[in-house]
Amino acid sequence: MADRPIEISDLYVGYKTYRGISKVLNGVHLTVDAGEKIGIIGESGCGKTTTMKTILQILPTNAMIQGGEVHFRSKNVLRMSKKELNELRRKHMAMIFQDPTAALNPVFKIETQLIDIIKSSEEYEVKKKEDFRPKCIRLLKEVALPDPERVLDSYPFQLSGGMRQRVCIAMALATPRYLLIADEPTTNLDVTIQDQVLLLIKNIVEKRQLSVILISQALGAVKGFVNRVYVMYAGSTVEVAETEELFSNPLHPYTKGLLESTPKLTGGGFSEGIKGRVPDYINPPSGCRFHPRCNQVLSRCKKEKPPFIDTGRDHGVACWLYHKK
Amino acid sequence: MKMKTYIARRLGFALFSLLGLSILVFYLARVIPGDPVLMMVPPGTSPDVIEALRQRLGLKEPLHLQYLFWLGDVFRGDLGFSVYTQRSVTNDVLEYLPISLELVVLAALMEIAGSFLLGVLAGTHAYKWPDNLVRIASYIGISVPAFVWAIVFQLIFALQLSLFPTGGLLDSQYMDVIRARRVTGFTSLDSLIAGRFDAFVNFVWHATLPALALCIGGMAQDARIIRAGMVENKEKEYIAMATSQGLPQRLVMFKYLLKPSIIPAVTVMGMDIAAMLGNAFLVEKVFRWPGFSQHAIAAMLRSDLNTIVATVIVIGIIFAIVNIITDIMVAYLDPRIRLMEKGE
Amino acid sequence: MEKMRLFKTIKQSPRWEYAKRMWYKFSRSPLSIAGLLISSVCIFIGLFAPYIVPYPEHGGLFHNFEDRFIPPFQNSSYILGTDYYGRDVLTRTMLGFQYSLMMAGTVLSLVVVPGVILGLVAGYHKGRWVDTVIMRISDVFIAVPPLVLALGICSVLEPNIFNAMMAVSLMWWPWYARLTYNVSSAMRNEYFVQAAEVMGASTFHIIFKEILPNCLGPILTKVTLDVGWVILIGSALSFVGLGAQPPTPDLGTMVATNAEKYMPDFWWTSIFPALGIAIIILGFNLLGDGVRDMFTE
C-alpha cells in the first residue's frame, strides 16, 4: 500500500471556458499496483485523458484542480516540487499520446527530439550527437520501424501516422521507466495498422515488464491485455473489476449498456445503444451524472452522487443499486 | 523542393516584379508630370533649343523605346542626370546610400535583438507583470509613427536630457575622417579602417536615437508576435509531450517552444526591415541625417524625375533582397515550407 | 404576445448565437473594449468636428497674433494652447481627426472592394491565367515598401490631400488582393466548394456566397488595422510636404511644420497633433486585435 505507484483519490478537475467552468473530473478513483496492467474504458470526453494529464501534471493552463489527491508512491503529485516532478517524468513514467501528429514537434527532426530525451535522462558526459545515433537506431528497430536511418533524419510530417506513433512509443522507451500510460494509442490510426501497433505495445510491455495504464475505446483491445479494467463515465470512475469479471458480470447500468452496444459476431445482432447523450460539463446533471440515461434509475440517483464501494471479489462500483443500507 | 530551387524561384519572382515596377514608375514619371524638357530649361528658351534638347535626350522616340534605352543605361550603371544636384544620379546614390544603409543596419540589429528579448520575456512570463508591461509598451510602440518617435526622442533625450546629440552624422571634429579618407562610403567602416576608434564611437552615439526611432515600432510589433506565438504554442500537444518526457523546462521553453513561435515573427521582421530604407526619411529629416532617403525626398519635392525613378528602383531592389533573405531564413526554420509541395 | 415570440425566436436563432459568441470572444480582452471606445470617440470627433470644436474658424487661414503661442493647460479658452498664428491647437487637432479619418475612409472604400474581388477571382481560378495575371500585377505593387511607392506617385503629382489619397489607394489595393487570394485559394479545394460546384451552383454564387463569408475574418481584421496604417502613411506624406498643405489642419502637416520651427520651446504645437495621430492609430489597432480575436477560436 505504501509504495503503490499510482493512487488517485476523489479527483476533481475543471477547465475554465468562455461559458463557465467545465467540471470534467467529478471524483476519480484509480490505483495501479506494481507490475499491474490497468485498462480504462469510456466514451470520448469522459475525462480519461484529463486524469492521465493530471498524473503527469501536464494539464493546459486553463485547468483547475478542484479537489482530491494523486499519489505517486505515497507522495502527492499535486504538491511536488518542480525537481521532483521532473524526476517523476524522467525516470518513472512515460505517456503515449492519442494523436501522434500533434505530439511531435513539427520543426525538429526525429533525431533531435529523440536524442534530447536520451541526453536529459541519463548522466552522460557531454557527447556529440553522432554517439547517440546507434542507440536511436536500436530504439527505432525495437518499435519495428523499417529504415530507421531515414526516419531519424526526417521531420514528423514526412512520416505516416503509424510511423509517427511508433516513434512516440520509441520515445517513451528511450529511457528505462516502469509505468507506461497509453492514451488511446491506436484511435487516430488507420484501421489496418491499429492491430499492429497494439501488438507492438503488448510485446514491449511484456518484454520490459512494465506497468501499463491503457486507455481505449475499443473493448476488445483492453480485454486481451490488462488485468483490471476501470470504467469511466462523465468524469467519474463508475466501475472497476478484473477483466474477466467485468466483462462477464457488469454491475453498473452504464457498463452493461456499453458491453451490450458492442456488436457481436456471434448472433445477437445490434443493440440499441444507450439512450441520451454525454452530459454538458458546465451544467452537469445532479447526483449521479448517469441518471438521465439510466434505465434503472432510482429517485436517490438524482439527488446524491453514489460513492465508490467494493462489492466483493475486488469488484467496485459507484451506483445506488448496490448500496446496501 | 530543395533549398536551391526555392532560392532560384524567389529570385526569379523578384526580378520579374522589379521589372514590372520599373515599367510602372518609368511610365508614370514620363507621362504624368508634363513636359520634362520644359522643366529642365530656364523659362524663355527658344523653341528651337527645346526641340534640339528633346532630340538629344531621345525624347522624340516612342515611349517603349525610351524605356528600353533607359533600361540599358541602368544596367550599365547610368541612372541619368539629376536636375537637382546637377550631377549623375549614380553619383548621388553612391554618396548617400551607404549613410542610410548604416542607419538601417543598426536599426535592424536593434529590432532583432530587442524584439527577441522582449518577446521571450513576455512569453515566458505570460499574464504576469513583464508580459503586461511589454504588451502596453508594444501597443504604444506600434501606434506612434516613426517620425513622432523621432521628435519625441529628440526632445527628451537630446534636448532636455542632453544624453545624445540632436542630429547630424558626426561631431565636427570627426568630420575629417569621412572627408579625407572615404574608402567604403560607410562612416562606421571608414572610421575603423582609418584607425579612429573615437570617431567610430561618436558615430554610433549619433546613430542611436535615429535608429531607435526607426525600429521601435517594428520591435514592438515583433515582440507581440513572438509573445503570442509562445502563448499559443504552449498549449500545443507537442509541448505537453516534451514536458511529460521529463525534458528540463529550460530546454522545452527555449528550444522546443521558441523555434516554432518565432517563425511568424521572422516573416514580419523581414518585411519591416526591408521597408526600413524607405521609411528612413522620416527619421533622417528630424535628425538631419544626410542619408539617401532625405536626399530622395528633396529631389521629389523638386520633381527631379531621374532621381525619383532611381530611388524607387534602388529601394525596390534592396526590398527584394531583404525579402528573399527573410524567406530563406523562414524556410530554414520551418521545414514544412521548403519540403512540402503545394497541396501536400 | 407576438412580439415576445418574435424576440424569443431571434434570440434562439443560430445567427444570434453566432453574434453572441463573437461578442464574447471580442469582449474577453479589456484592451479590445478600450479600442472600441477609443475608435468610436475618434470617429465621432471625425464626423462632427466642425460642429463641436470651440473655434471652427481656426481651421483655415486665421490669425490672432495677440493670442499666439499660449501654453496649454493655462488658459481656459485655449485648453491645449495656441500656435504661431494664435489658432487653438485643440480645434485644429480635432479637425485634423476629420481629415485623417476621411482619408482612411476614402482610401479603404476605394480599395477594399476591388482588391477583395480580384483576390477572390484569382483564388478561385487558381492556376489559370486569370490567377497569374492578377497576382503578377499586384506583385509589382508589393515589390516596394508602401511608403516609397506612395511617395513616388505623390511626387509627380500636385501636392494636395486628394492626390495623396489617390496615390495611397493606387498602391494599397494589391494587399487586399493578395490577402484574399491566400485565404480563398486555400479554400478552393475544400469539400464544400466542390459540393457546390457539383450541385451546379454558379461561379458567382460560389465565390460570393460560399467562399467570401469564410474570408471575412482576415479581411475585416485587416481593414480595421489598415485605418491606422493609412493614417500613418498619410501623415508621413504630409510630414514630408506631399500631402495636405498648410493651412489645412491635417495632423501630419501640423506636426511637420510645427516640429521643424518651434521645437522645443513651443512643443505643444506639434506634440498634440502627434498625440492625435497616435491615439487614432492606437484605437484602431486595439480594435483590430479584438476583431481578430472574434474570428479565432
XYZ file of C-alpha atoms in Angstrom, chain A residues 48-255:
208
model
C -9.695 9.769 -19.305
C -7.030 11.951 -20.851
C -7.557 14.658 -18.261
C -6.912 12.161 -15.490
C -3.696 10.987 -17.082
C -2.519 14.525 -17.688
C -3.157 15.290 -14.055
C -0.863 12.476 -13.011
C 1.953 13.904 -15.065
C 0.964 17.491 -14.331
C 0.813 18.480 -17.956
C -2.648 19.948 -17.907
C -3.365 23.017 -20.046
C -3.205 26.427 -18.435
C -6.945 26.810 -18.060
C -7.249 23.676 -15.941
C -8.044 23.905 -12.258
C -7.627 21.109 -9.774
C -10.604 21.453 -7.541
C -10.058 18.631 -5.121
C -8.650 15.213 -4.469
C -5.195 13.769 -4.426
C -2.869 11.976 -6.743
C -0.191 9.929 -5.085
C 2.880 8.513 -6.647
C 4.419 6.165 -4.163
C 2.780 7.954 -1.283
C 3.928 11.372 -2.410
C 1.266 13.781 -3.506
C 1.990 14.688 -7.106
C -0.120 17.801 -6.829
C 2.257 19.199 -4.269
C 5.533 18.067 -5.746
C 8.312 20.497 -6.422
C 9.495 21.109 -9.957
C 12.519 18.959 -9.377
C 10.503 16.061 -8.075
C 8.060 16.311 -10.929
C 10.890 16.321 -13.386
C 12.311 13.205 -11.842
C 8.911 11.596 -11.991
C 8.710 12.204 -15.697
C 12.254 11.301 -16.497
C 12.610 8.122 -14.535
C 9.267 6.696 -13.639
C 6.553 7.266 -16.177
C 6.056 7.855 -19.855
C 2.978 8.665 -21.845
C 1.955 7.846 -25.369
C -0.487 10.380 -26.703
C -3.598 9.883 -28.712
C -2.645 11.971 -31.714
C 0.919 11.269 -32.812
C 0.839 14.092 -35.321
C 0.147 16.696 -32.678
C 2.540 15.101 -30.227
C 5.657 15.566 -32.316
C 7.221 18.977 -32.737
C 6.885 19.810 -36.429
C 10.042 21.862 -36.836
C 12.548 19.441 -35.389
C 13.872 16.235 -36.846
C 13.065 12.967 -35.124
C 16.727 12.570 -34.352
C 16.874 15.833 -32.433
C 13.842 15.056 -30.340
C 14.935 11.529 -29.560
C 18.463 12.478 -28.644
C 17.300 15.227 -26.341
C 15.243 12.730 -24.389
C 18.131 10.352 -24.031
C 20.534 13.118 -23.124
C 18.369 14.632 -20.462
C 17.585 11.485 -18.621
C 20.947 9.921 -18.179
C 24.112 11.216 -16.754
C 26.267 11.011 -19.787
C 29.279 13.138 -20.261
C 28.705 15.608 -22.975
C 28.860 13.530 -26.077
C 28.386 14.505 -29.646
C 25.202 13.866 -31.475
C 26.708 11.110 -33.532
C 27.430 8.991 -30.473
C 23.771 8.742 -29.697
C 22.763 7.650 -33.124
C 23.345 3.903 -32.678
C 21.129 3.906 -29.619
C 18.426 5.768 -31.507
C 18.559 3.265 -34.308
C 18.247 0.420 -31.854
C 15.196 2.048 -30.347
C 13.562 2.558 -33.693
C 14.224 -1.021 -34.613
C 12.613 -2.131 -31.400
C 9.393 -0.469 -32.469
C 9.584 -2.233 -35.781
C 10.278 0.805 -37.928
C 11.736 -0.089 -41.295
C 14.654 2.044 -42.419
C 15.444 3.695 -39.083
C 18.192 5.811 -40.612
C 15.766 7.591 -42.871
C 13.248 8.046 -40.082
C 15.840 9.646 -37.838
C 16.654 12.232 -40.444
C 13.049 13.023 -41.217
C 10.648 15.564 -39.933
C 7.369 14.348 -38.448
C 5.254 15.445 -41.377
C 7.276 13.233 -43.661
C 6.182 10.101 -41.862
C 2.890 8.271 -41.954
C 0.546 8.179 -38.989
C 1.518 4.719 -37.941
C 5.200 5.542 -38.166
C 4.709 8.630 -36.037
C 3.032 6.643 -33.332
C 5.836 4.135 -33.356
C 8.282 6.982 -32.971
C 6.299 8.192 -29.986
C 6.436 4.726 -28.488
C 10.168 4.658 -29.078
C 10.451 7.956 -27.254
C 8.537 6.548 -24.336
C 11.015 3.684 -24.169
C 14.110 5.757 -24.718
C 14.989 5.547 -21.090
C 14.113 2.954 -18.533
C 10.818 3.767 -16.915
C 8.404 1.386 -15.446
C 4.968 2.822 -15.926
C 3.604 3.363 -19.381
C 0.465 5.386 -19.947
C -1.008 4.707 -23.352
C -3.823 7.132 -24.139
C -5.865 5.623 -26.956
C -2.694 4.880 -28.879
C -4.437 3.470 -31.889
C -7.623 5.514 -32.189
C -6.165 8.009 -34.632
C -4.541 5.442 -36.843
C -5.763 3.631 -39.894
C -7.798 0.588 -39.020
C -5.345 -1.602 -40.851
C -2.446 -0.726 -38.579
C -4.279 -0.433 -35.303
C -3.722 -4.079 -34.618
C -0.031 -3.924 -35.385
C 0.645 -1.030 -33.100
C -1.354 -2.542 -30.286
C 0.520 -5.787 -30.650
C 3.767 -3.868 -30.579
C 2.805 -2.214 -27.323
C 1.820 -5.545 -25.855
C 5.137 -7.119 -26.759
C 7.133 -4.245 -25.388
C 5.212 -4.270 -22.148
C 5.840 -7.983 -21.772
C 9.449 -7.747 -22.678
C 10.255 -4.886 -20.401
C 7.937 -5.902 -17.619
C 6.224 -2.542 -17.454
C 3.128 -1.438 -15.620
C 0.585 -0.036 -18.005
C -2.434 2.160 -17.995
C -4.122 1.513 -21.301
C -6.924 3.821 -22.294
C -9.061 2.699 -25.101
C -12.481 2.911 -26.587
C -12.070 -0.472 -28.154
C -13.183 -3.001 -25.599
C -11.504 -5.790 -27.477
C -8.111 -4.134 -27.180
C -8.457 -3.923 -23.470
C -9.803 -7.391 -22.996
C -6.854 -9.368 -24.183
C -4.316 -7.344 -22.379
C -4.992 -5.920 -18.956
C -5.559 -7.345 -15.523
C -8.104 -4.855 -14.300
C -10.476 -2.519 -16.052
C -11.878 0.789 -14.887
C -14.984 2.168 -16.484
C -15.338 5.922 -16.577
C -18.374 7.982 -17.315
C -18.686 11.769 -17.370
C -15.712 12.310 -15.142
C -16.093 9.621 -12.545
C -14.884 6.088 -12.230
C -18.114 4.132 -12.117
C -16.874 0.585 -12.007
C -13.716 -1.462 -11.652
C -13.058 -5.163 -11.731
C -10.680 -7.747 -13.045
C -11.065 -8.059 -16.769
C -12.855 -11.375 -16.859
C -15.107 -10.383 -14.008
C -16.084 -7.084 -15.572
C -16.942 -8.490 -18.932
C -18.872 -11.403 -17.598
C -20.583 -9.653 -14.713
C -21.001 -5.950 -15.317
C -22.781 -4.198 -12.467
C -23.160 -0.539 -13.386
C -26.000 0.173 -15.813
C -23.607 2.144 -17.970
C -21.161 -0.713 -18.220
